[in-house]
Amino acid sequence: MVLKELTLPRRLLLSEILKKYLKRSHQRYPDLEKDLAKRWAGYWGEAALAHYVKELPQERYIILHDLQLKLHDIHFQIDTLLISQTHILIIEAKNIIGVLYFDHVFKQLIRKNSDGTEESFEDPRIQCRRLQSLLTRWLIQHKLHFLPIDYLIFFKSTHKTILKTTGTGTDITRICKGRDVFNKIEDSESRYKQVKTSTEKLSEIAHFLLSKHSPIEIDLLKEYNLQETDLLLRVQCPSCDHISMDYQNGKWICPKCSTHSRDGHMEAINAYFLLIKPTISNHECQTILHIPTPNITRKLLISLHLPTTGHTKKRIYHQWEGNKSYSFIEEKLLKQIQIKSR
């Protein structure tokens, strides 16, 4: 049973928003594009893994994707967690293109590129052992440590990814590619045959883990050393990406291609909440969106049904409660992906 579905990671969503509104001429824009490409690659690796594990017997495993936990002041994230009556299995997804060598001497993953250059990554087995240790300590802290923890490293299957080792002595028993993940899961099952808990207790553990899911707070402006003035937080044309649209007679009109929009302000205000701060005043909204009058601004803000504090001129509008801000961006991105894939 999939208890927690895979969704687009918050860091990826925030990066997409930042890319949309960061000035193209800014010196950090190329860095953002490069980082975003890596984040999409990571997500597609997790998505491929999620597709495979859906084929597992629903009655045997409880599955949680992108589980984020906190141990004291340490945040850690697990791509996919399988929980059964015999053991817990951590699966980390990788989506790295190229010829990859596992160096067992220096504990690193080396990519050899077609131009002869090499890149070094942290050995994913070390990453998994760290997660194994952190999850063990987390379960002990919550008096739930009675299931052994195993791990796998999953590589998205592609003809552009070739896995090799630098010689004998490299343990590859917990590394797999594509559909070989099912064989590796069976190997893990063969190592842990003894039933350790009841199905009721198993469900209790899984729901407790989900209740403790704690996404880390992300401040992308700080990470990229950016200021609010580096952004163009205005209404962007959905057809030609022109910034900005003009507000006329109750709708947004693109001066470049004449596209009309009734709710173009929603995306820009949501970006303000996620990138700048979770509240906005009428004056702040009027300033960033270049709305003609404060009365029009007030009507637009009221139409979004945002939580508010204060009255009249001192009213402050707050970000939507829960995950609505992220869900709004995720829905738009997924629609764009579907359109491109047709």
mmCIF file of C-alpha atoms in Angstrom:
data_model
loop_
_atom_site.group_PDB
_atom_site.id
_atom_site.type_symbol
_atom_site.label_atom_id
_atom_site.label_comp_id
_atom_site.label_asym_id
_atom_site.label_seq_id
_atom_site.Cartn_x
_atom_site.Cartn_y
_atom_site.Cartn_z
ATOM 1 C CA MET A 1 0.000 0.000 0.000
ATOM 2 C CA VAL A 2 1.333 3.419 -0.935
ATOM 3 C CA LEU A 3 0.752 5.582 2.138
ATOM 4 C CA LYS A 4 2.651 8.630 0.876
ATOM 5 C CA GLU A 5 2.651 9.281 -2.861
ATOM 6 C CA LEU A 6 5.543 10.901 -4.683
ATOM 7 C CA THR A 7 5.044 14.608 -5.374
ATOM 8 C CA LEU A 8 7.309 17.216 -6.929
ATOM 9 C CA PRO A 9 9.917 18.184 -4.294
ATOM 10 C CA ARG A 10 9.529 21.607 -2.731
ATOM 11 C CA ARG A 11 13.078 22.603 -3.649
ATOM 12 C CA LEU A 12 12.337 21.821 -7.285
ATOM 13 C CA LEU A 13 9.080 23.809 -7.180
ATOM 14 C CA LEU A 14 10.789 26.794 -5.567
ATOM 15 C CA SER A 15 13.613 26.612 -8.098
ATOM 16 C CA GLU A 16 11.108 26.676 -10.965
ATOM 17 C CA ILE A 17 9.416 29.731 -9.452
ATOM 18 C CA LEU A 18 12.749 31.472 -8.924
ATOM 19 C CA LYS A 19 13.785 30.768 -12.508
ATOM 20 C CA LYS A 20 10.501 32.216 -13.751
ATOM 21 C CA TYR A 21 10.965 35.538 -11.953
ATOM 22 C CA LEU A 22 14.740 35.962 -11.676
ATOM 23 C CA LYS A 23 16.136 38.496 -14.124
ATOM 24 C CA ARG A 24 17.694 36.613 -17.042
ATOM 25 C CA SER A 25 20.712 38.911 -16.955
ATOM 26 C CA HIS A 26 21.529 38.052 -13.345
ATOM 27 C CA GLN A 27 24.899 36.348 -12.825
ATOM 28 C CA ARG A 28 23.295 33.540 -10.768
ATOM 29 C CA TYR A 29 20.749 32.637 -13.457
ATOM 30 C CA PRO A 30 23.071 30.065 -15.192
ATOM 31 C CA ASP A 31 23.781 28.454 -11.795
ATOM 32 C CA LEU A 32 20.059 28.201 -11.110
ATOM 33 C CA GLU A 33 19.438 26.588 -14.519
ATOM 34 C CA LYS A 34 22.192 24.029 -13.916
ATOM 35 C CA ASP A 35 20.931 23.185 -10.419
ATOM 36 C CA LEU A 36 17.362 22.916 -11.683
ATOM 37 C CA ALA A 37 18.392 20.430 -14.379
ATOM 38 C CA LYS A 38 19.965 18.241 -11.665
ATOM 39 C CA ARG A 39 16.832 18.456 -9.539
ATOM 40 C CA TRP A 40 14.621 17.390 -12.423
ATOM 41 C CA ALA A 41 16.968 14.473 -13.136
ATOM 42 C CA GLY A 42 16.725 13.447 -9.482
ATOM 43 C CA TYR A 43 12.946 13.658 -9.552
ATOM 44 C CA TRP A 44 12.673 11.507 -12.695
ATOM 45 C CA GLY A 45 14.854 8.915 -10.981
ATOM 46 C CA GLU A 46 12.475 8.877 -8.001
ATOM 47 C CA ALA A 47 9.468 8.768 -10.337
ATOM 48 C CA ALA A 48 10.877 5.710 -12.128
ATOM 49 C CA LEU A 49 11.410 3.986 -8.781
ATOM 50 C CA ALA A 50 7.880 4.894 -7.655
ATOM 51 C CA HIS A 51 6.512 3.369 -10.861
ATOM 52 C CA TYR A 52 8.270 0.061 -10.173
ATOM 53 C CA VAL A 53 7.403 -0.303 -6.477
ATOM 54 C CA LYS A 54 3.705 0.141 -7.278
ATOM 55 C CA GLU A 55 3.927 -3.385 -8.727
ATOM 56 C CA LEU A 56 4.899 -4.858 -5.350
ATOM 57 C CA PRO A 57 2.269 -6.871 -3.442
ATOM 58 C CA GLN A 58 0.069 -4.261 -1.753
ATOM 59 C CA GLU A 59 -0.543 -6.490 1.270
ATOM 60 C CA ARG A 60 3.168 -6.993 1.975
ATOM 61 C CA TYR A 61 4.566 -3.466 2.082
ATOM 62 C CA ILE A 62 3.589 -0.017 3.230
ATOM 63 C CA ILE A 63 5.345 2.490 0.974
ATOM 64 C CA LEU A 64 6.304 6.095 1.709
ATOM 65 C CA HIS A 65 7.959 8.320 -0.884
ATOM 66 C CA ASP A 66 10.110 11.380 -0.143
ATOM 67 C CA LEU A 67 9.936 10.994 3.624
ATOM 68 C CA GLN A 68 11.686 13.801 5.500
ATOM 69 C CA LEU A 69 12.439 13.398 9.192
ATOM 70 C CA LYS A 70 14.297 15.336 11.844
ATOM 71 C CA LEU A 71 16.636 13.854 14.448
ATOM 72 C CA HIS A 72 17.529 16.591 16.923
ATOM 73 C CA ASP A 73 18.870 19.291 14.558
ATOM 74 C CA ILE A 74 19.583 16.910 11.652
ATOM 75 C CA HIS A 75 17.161 16.777 8.720
ATOM 76 C CA PHE A 76 17.335 13.707 6.512
ATOM 77 C CA GLN A 77 15.343 12.614 3.465
ATOM 78 C CA ILE A 78 14.585 9.101 2.219
ATOM 79 C CA ASP A 79 13.530 8.690 -1.413
ATOM 80 C CA THR A 80 11.448 5.551 -0.858
ATOM 81 C CA LEU A 81 10.794 3.574 2.305
ATOM 82 C CA LEU A 82 9.294 0.076 2.264
ATOM 83 C CA ILE A 83 7.993 -1.211 5.590
ATOM 84 C CA SER A 84 7.077 -4.868 6.073
ATOM 85 C CA GLN A 85 6.507 -7.219 9.003
ATOM 86 C CA THR A 86 10.080 -8.492 8.676
ATOM 87 C CA HIS A 87 12.162 -5.386 7.956
ATOM 88 C CA ILE A 88 12.410 -1.828 6.681
ATOM 89 C CA LEU A 89 14.016 -1.159 3.299
ATOM 90 C CA ILE A 90 15.490 2.217 2.328
ATOM 91 C CA ILE A 91 15.753 2.720 -1.449
ATOM 92 C CA GLU A 92 17.673 5.701 -2.801
ATOM 93 C CA ALA A 93 17.052 6.637 -6.435
ATOM 94 C CA LYS A 94 19.777 7.907 -8.769
ATOM 95 C CA ASN A 95 19.491 9.245 -12.295
ATOM 96 C CA ILE A 96 23.026 9.916 -13.514
ATOM 97 C CA ILE A 97 23.877 9.546 -17.185
ATOM 98 C CA GLY A 98 27.310 8.290 -18.253
ATOM 99 C CA VAL A 99 29.809 5.549 -17.511
ATOM 100 C CA LEU A 100 29.850 5.230 -13.715
ATOM 101 C CA TYR A 101 32.578 3.525 -11.722
ATOM 102 C CA PHE A 102 32.228 2.514 -8.083
ATOM 103 C CA ASP A 103 35.641 3.098 -6.512
ATOM 104 C CA HIS A 104 35.842 0.817 -3.457
ATOM 105 C CA VAL A 105 39.236 2.203 -2.386
ATOM 106 C CA PHE A 106 38.281 5.859 -1.944
ATOM 107 C CA LYS A 107 34.541 5.232 -1.577
ATOM 108 C CA GLN A 108 33.414 7.435 -4.426
ATOM 109 C CA LEU A 109 31.367 7.261 -7.600
ATOM 110 C CA ILE A 110 33.282 8.409 -10.685
ATOM 111 C CA ARG A 111 31.643 9.468 -13.934
ATOM 112 C CA LYS A 112 33.753 9.293 -17.078
ATOM 113 C CA ASN A 113 32.467 11.682 -19.718
ATOM 114 C CA SER A 114 32.762 11.313 -23.490
ATOM 115 C CA ASP A 115 35.309 14.159 -23.633
ATOM 116 C CA GLY A 116 37.676 12.275 -21.327
ATOM 117 C CA THR A 117 36.957 14.317 -18.205
ATOM 118 C CA GLU A 118 35.941 12.745 -14.912
ATOM 119 C CA GLU A 119 33.576 13.801 -12.147
ATOM 120 C CA SER A 120 33.446 12.542 -8.584
ATOM 121 C CA PHE A 121 30.282 11.983 -6.543
ATOM 122 C CA GLU A 122 29.817 10.714 -3.025
ATOM 123 C CA ASP A 123 29.395 6.941 -3.038
ATOM 124 C CA PRO A 124 25.612 6.376 -2.697
ATOM 125 C CA ARG A 125 26.328 3.387 -0.462
ATOM 126 C CA ILE A 126 27.827 5.789 2.066
ATOM 127 C CA GLN A 127 24.717 7.966 1.760
ATOM 128 C CA CYS A 128 22.506 4.962 2.413
ATOM 129 C CA ARG A 129 24.502 3.798 5.419
ATOM 130 C CA ARG A 130 24.136 7.288 6.870
ATOM 131 C CA LEU A 131 20.367 7.141 6.320
ATOM 132 C CA GLN A 132 20.314 3.663 7.838
ATOM 133 C CA SER A 133 22.075 4.983 10.942
ATOM 134 C CA LEU A 134 19.898 8.099 11.240
ATOM 135 C CA LEU A 135 16.648 6.172 10.808
ATOM 136 C CA THR A 136 17.798 3.605 13.390
ATOM 137 C CA ARG A 137 18.526 6.372 15.893
ATOM 138 C CA TRP A 138 15.222 8.078 15.071
ATOM 139 C CA LEU A 139 13.257 4.879 15.696
ATOM 140 C CA ILE A 140 15.143 4.242 18.945
ATOM 141 C CA GLN A 141 14.309 7.779 20.071
ATOM 142 C CA HIS A 142 10.617 7.053 19.496
ATOM 143 C CA LYS A 143 10.823 3.545 20.997
ATOM 144 C CA LEU A 144 9.931 1.896 17.685
ATOM 145 C CA HIS A 145 13.170 0.133 16.836
ATOM 146 C CA PHE A 146 12.302 -3.544 16.498
ATOM 147 C CA LEU A 147 12.601 -3.961 12.720
ATOM 148 C CA PRO A 148 16.005 -4.417 11.016
ATOM 149 C CA ILE A 149 16.838 -1.826 8.350
ATOM 150 C CA ASP A 150 18.300 -2.677 4.946
ATOM 151 C CA TYR A 151 18.998 -0.477 1.911
ATOM 152 C CA LEU A 152 19.214 -0.459 -1.900
ATOM 153 C CA ILE A 153 20.586 1.987 -4.474
ATOM 154 C CA PHE A 154 18.397 2.191 -7.582
ATOM 155 C CA PHE A 155 19.576 3.630 -10.909
ATOM 156 C CA LYS A 156 16.971 4.640 -13.471
ATOM 157 C CA SER A 157 17.295 2.299 -16.425
ATOM 158 C CA THR A 158 18.704 4.008 -19.501
ATOM 159 C CA HIS A 159 21.107 2.982 -22.244
ATOM 160 C CA LYS A 160 23.069 6.127 -21.385
ATOM 161 C CA THR A 161 23.875 4.856 -17.885
ATOM 162 C CA ILE A 162 26.538 2.148 -17.598
ATOM 163 C CA LEU A 163 27.550 0.815 -14.176
ATOM 164 C CA LYS A 164 31.057 -0.546 -13.592
ATOM 165 C CA THR A 165 33.482 -1.185 -10.732
ATOM 166 C CA THR A 166 37.143 -0.296 -10.428
ATOM 167 C CA GLY A 167 38.102 -3.865 -9.561
ATOM 168 C CA THR A 168 37.485 -6.757 -7.192
ATOM 169 C CA GLY A 169 36.372 -6.072 -3.658
ATOM 170 C CA THR A 170 33.524 -3.738 -4.553
ATOM 171 C CA ASP A 171 30.266 -4.770 -2.893
ATOM 172 C CA ILE A 172 27.508 -4.327 -5.485
ATOM 173 C CA THR A 173 24.914 -6.534 -3.807
ATOM 174 C CA ARG A 174 22.753 -3.530 -2.937
ATOM 175 C CA ILE A 175 23.021 -1.734 -6.281
ATOM 176 C CA CYS A 176 20.483 -2.226 -9.055
ATOM 177 C CA LYS A 177 19.272 -0.720 -12.301
ATOM 178 C CA GLY A 178 15.760 -0.591 -13.678
ATOM 179 C CA ARG A 179 13.613 -3.681 -13.194
ATOM 180 C CA ASP A 180 16.459 -5.469 -11.398
ATOM 181 C CA VAL A 181 15.096 -3.653 -8.332
ATOM 182 C CA PHE A 182 12.578 -6.520 -7.922
ATOM 183 C CA ASN A 183 15.403 -9.089 -7.709
ATOM 184 C CA LYS A 184 17.218 -6.978 -5.134
ATOM 185 C CA ILE A 185 14.052 -6.587 -3.068
ATOM 186 C CA GLU A 186 13.682 -10.380 -3.119
ATOM 187 C CA ASP A 187 17.317 -10.702 -1.972
ATOM 188 C CA SER A 188 16.510 -8.371 0.916
ATOM 189 C CA GLU A 189 13.437 -10.442 1.784
ATOM 190 C CA SER A 190 15.571 -13.602 1.895
ATOM 191 C CA ARG A 191 17.854 -11.953 4.465
ATOM 192 C CA TYR A 192 14.954 -11.045 6.767
ATOM 193 C CA LYS A 193 12.411 -13.848 7.027
ATOM 194 C CA GLN A 194 11.376 -13.616 10.661
ATOM 195 C CA VAL A 195 8.126 -11.749 11.320
ATOM 196 C CA LYS A 196 8.849 -9.040 13.897
ATOM 197 C CA THR A 197 5.513 -7.296 14.261
ATOM 198 C CA SER A 198 1.787 -7.513 13.562
ATOM 199 C CA THR A 199 0.034 -5.849 10.636
ATOM 200 C CA GLU A 200 -1.703 -3.499 13.091
ATOM 201 C CA LYS A 201 1.593 -2.406 14.633
ATOM 202 C CA LEU A 202 3.107 -2.072 11.170
ATOM 203 C CA SER A 203 0.342 0.327 10.163
ATOM 204 C CA GLU A 204 0.839 2.253 13.397
ATOM 205 C CA ILE A 205 4.570 2.688 12.698
ATOM 206 C CA ALA A 206 3.963 3.805 9.119
ATOM 207 C CA HIS A 207 1.330 6.372 10.093
ATOM 208 C CA PHE A 208 3.545 7.648 12.897
ATOM 209 C CA LEU A 209 6.398 8.130 10.421
ATOM 210 C CA LEU A 210 4.050 10.010 8.112
ATOM 211 C CA SER A 211 2.846 12.212 10.978
ATOM 212 C CA LYS A 212 6.473 13.194 11.639
ATOM 213 C CA HIS A 213 7.195 14.104 8.011
ATOM 214 C CA SER A 214 8.944 17.475 8.363
ATOM 215 C CA PRO A 215 10.006 19.237 5.149
ATOM 216 C CA ILE A 216 12.973 21.497 5.807
ATOM 217 C CA GLU A 217 12.441 25.244 5.469
ATOM 218 C CA ILE A 218 14.047 26.479 2.244
ATOM 219 C CA ASP A 219 15.209 30.053 1.600
ATOM 220 C CA LEU A 220 16.392 30.052 -2.013
ATOM 221 C CA LEU A 221 17.095 33.787 -2.087
ATOM 222 C CA LYS A 222 19.556 33.328 0.770
ATOM 223 C CA GLU A 223 21.108 30.243 -0.827
ATOM 224 C CA TYR A 224 21.743 32.099 -4.092
ATOM 225 C CA ASN A 225 22.591 35.364 -2.320
ATOM 226 C CA LEU A 226 19.714 37.205 -3.991
ATOM 227 C CA GLN A 227 17.586 40.188 -3.028
ATOM 228 C CA GLU A 228 13.942 40.896 -3.768
ATOM 229 C CA THR A 229 15.098 43.549 -6.247
ATOM 230 C CA ASP A 230 16.721 40.789 -8.354
ATOM 231 C CA LEU A 231 13.250 39.457 -9.167
ATOM 232 C CA LEU A 232 10.567 40.640 -11.566
ATOM 233 C CA LEU A 233 7.527 39.653 -9.522
ATOM 234 C CA ARG A 234 4.909 40.809 -11.971
ATOM 235 C CA VAL A 235 2.185 39.134 -13.994
ATOM 236 C CA GLN A 236 3.830 37.077 -16.716
ATOM 237 C CA CYS A 237 2.026 36.291 -19.962
ATOM 238 C CA PRO A 238 1.114 32.564 -20.084
ATOM 239 C CA SER A 239 1.472 32.531 -23.887
ATOM 240 C CA CYS A 240 4.693 34.417 -24.680
ATOM 241 C CA ASP A 241 6.229 34.826 -21.150
ATOM 242 C CA HIS A 242 6.324 38.614 -21.562
ATOM 243 C CA ILE A 243 6.741 40.578 -18.319
ATOM 244 C CA SER A 244 4.503 42.249 -17.511
ATOM 245 C CA MET A 245 0.841 42.148 -18.428
ATOM 246 C CA ASP A 246 -1.318 45.249 -17.959
ATOM 247 C CA TYR A 247 -4.493 45.311 -15.870
ATOM 248 C CA GLN A 248 -7.403 46.765 -17.842
ATOM 249 C CA ASN A 249 -11.165 46.459 -17.347
ATOM 250 C CA GLY A 250 -11.013 43.515 -14.958
ATOM 251 C CA LYS A 251 -8.446 41.420 -16.822
ATOM 252 C CA TRP A 252 -4.746 41.168 -17.560
ATOM 253 C CA ILE A 253 -3.722 41.908 -21.144
ATOM 254 C CA CYS A 254 -0.344 41.173 -22.685
ATOM 255 C CA PRO A 255 0.930 44.223 -24.604
ATOM 256 C CA LYS A 256 3.057 41.925 -26.771
ATOM 257 C CA CYS A 257 0.654 39.199 -27.940
ATOM 258 C CA SER A 258 -2.720 40.453 -26.620
ATOM 259 C CA THR A 259 -3.375 37.313 -24.539
ATOM 260 C CA HIS A 260 -6.040 37.848 -21.849
ATOM 261 C CA SER A 261 -6.054 36.431 -18.309
ATOM 262 C CA ARG A 262 -8.458 36.811 -15.391
ATOM 263 C CA ASP A 263 -6.260 35.342 -12.657
ATOM 264 C CA GLY A 264 -2.719 36.193 -13.767
ATOM 265 C CA HIS A 265 -2.065 37.932 -10.436
ATOM 266 C CA MET A 266 -2.537 34.682 -8.485
ATOM 267 C CA GLU A 267 0.725 33.121 -9.632
ATOM 268 C CA ALA A 268 2.792 36.246 -8.934
ATOM 269 C CA ILE A 269 1.300 36.682 -5.445
ATOM 270 C CA ASN A 270 1.899 33.006 -4.704
ATOM 271 C CA ALA A 271 5.533 33.392 -5.818
ATOM 272 C CA TYR A 272 5.846 36.357 -3.436
ATOM 273 C CA PHE A 273 4.600 34.175 -0.570
ATOM 274 C CA LEU A 274 7.021 31.346 -1.345
ATOM 275 C CA LEU A 275 10.123 33.369 -2.202
ATOM 276 C CA ILE A 276 9.843 36.579 -0.146
ATOM 277 C CA LYS A 277 7.560 36.197 2.877
ATOM 278 C CA PRO A 278 4.242 34.526 3.762
ATOM 279 C CA THR A 279 2.295 37.786 4.113
ATOM 280 C CA ILE A 280 1.500 40.710 1.838
ATOM 281 C CA SER A 281 -0.202 44.080 2.313
ATOM 282 C CA ASN A 282 -2.417 45.890 -0.156
ATOM 283 C CA HIS A 283 0.329 48.444 -0.787
ATOM 284 C CA GLU A 284 3.004 45.770 -1.352
ATOM 285 C CA CYS A 285 0.757 43.941 -3.808
ATOM 286 C CA GLN A 286 -0.127 47.119 -5.694
ATOM 287 C CA THR A 287 3.551 48.039 -5.952
ATOM 288 C CA ILE A 288 4.919 44.747 -7.260
ATOM 289 C CA LEU A 289 2.061 44.090 -9.709
ATOM 290 C CA HIS A 290 1.700 47.704 -10.903
ATOM 291 C CA ILE A 291 -2.052 47.711 -10.286
ATOM 292 C CA PRO A 292 -3.701 51.095 -11.036
ATOM 293 C CA THR A 293 -5.511 51.696 -7.689
ATOM 294 C CA PRO A 294 -5.546 50.279 -4.137
ATOM 295 C CA ASN A 295 -9.265 49.486 -4.489
ATOM 296 C CA ILE A 296 -8.611 47.183 -7.441
ATOM 297 C CA THR A 297 -5.743 45.573 -5.521
ATOM 298 C CA ARG A 298 -8.022 44.958 -2.532
ATOM 299 C CA LYS A 299 -10.667 43.288 -4.724
ATOM 300 C CA LEU A 300 -8.055 41.041 -6.346
ATOM 301 C CA LEU A 301 -6.660 39.990 -2.970
ATOM 302 C CA ILE A 302 -10.124 39.328 -1.539
ATOM 303 C CA SER A 303 -10.960 37.164 -4.559
ATOM 304 C CA LEU A 304 -8.124 34.794 -3.598
ATOM 305 C CA HIS A 305 -9.830 33.962 -0.251
ATOM 306 C CA LEU A 306 -6.605 34.383 1.711
ATOM 307 C CA PRO A 307 -6.528 34.312 5.534
ATOM 308 C CA THR A 308 -6.286 37.877 6.884
ATOM 309 C CA THR A 309 -5.427 39.794 10.040
ATOM 310 C CA GLY A 310 -6.120 43.429 10.806
ATOM 311 C CA HIS A 311 -8.753 45.726 9.347
ATOM 312 C CA THR A 312 -9.124 48.336 6.598
ATOM 313 C CA LYS A 313 -5.754 49.871 5.654
ATOM 314 C CA LYS A 314 -3.868 47.718 8.176
ATOM 315 C CA ARG A 315 -5.198 44.435 6.791
ATOM 316 C CA ILE A 316 -2.524 41.834 6.079
ATOM 317 C CA TYR A 317 -3.131 38.916 3.721
ATOM 318 C CA HIS A 318 -1.524 35.590 4.620
ATOM 319 C CA GLN A 319 -0.361 32.667 2.531
ATOM 320 C CA TRP A 320 -2.905 29.874 2.101
ATOM 321 C CA GLU A 321 -2.845 27.306 4.882
ATOM 322 C CA GLY A 322 -1.442 23.830 4.312
ATOM 323 C CA ASN A 323 0.188 22.893 1.020
ATOM 324 C CA LYS A 324 -2.065 24.905 -1.305
ATOM 325 C CA SER A 325 0.746 27.236 -2.441
ATOM 326 C CA TYR A 326 2.932 24.290 -3.461
ATOM 327 C CA SER A 327 0.012 22.306 -4.901
ATOM 328 C CA PHE A 328 -0.895 25.248 -7.137
ATOM 329 C CA ILE A 329 2.621 25.359 -8.650
ATOM 330 C CA GLU A 330 2.874 21.565 -8.900
ATOM 331 C CA GLU A 331 -0.438 21.334 -10.787
ATOM 332 C CA LYS A 332 0.722 23.899 -13.358
ATOM 333 C CA LEU A 333 4.084 22.175 -13.872
ATOM 334 C CA LEU A 334 2.522 18.739 -14.288
ATOM 335 C CA LYS A 335 0.113 20.125 -16.889
ATOM 336 C CA GLN A 336 3.064 21.606 -18.790
ATOM 337 C CA ILE A 337 4.840 18.231 -18.667
ATOM 338 C CA GLN A 338 1.743 16.457 -20.024
ATOM 339 C CA ILE A 339 1.415 18.945 -22.862
ATOM 340 C CA LYS A 340 5.101 18.538 -23.831
ATOM 341 C CA SER A 341 4.862 14.739 -23.755
ATOM 342 C CA ARG A 342 1.991 14.622 -26.292
#
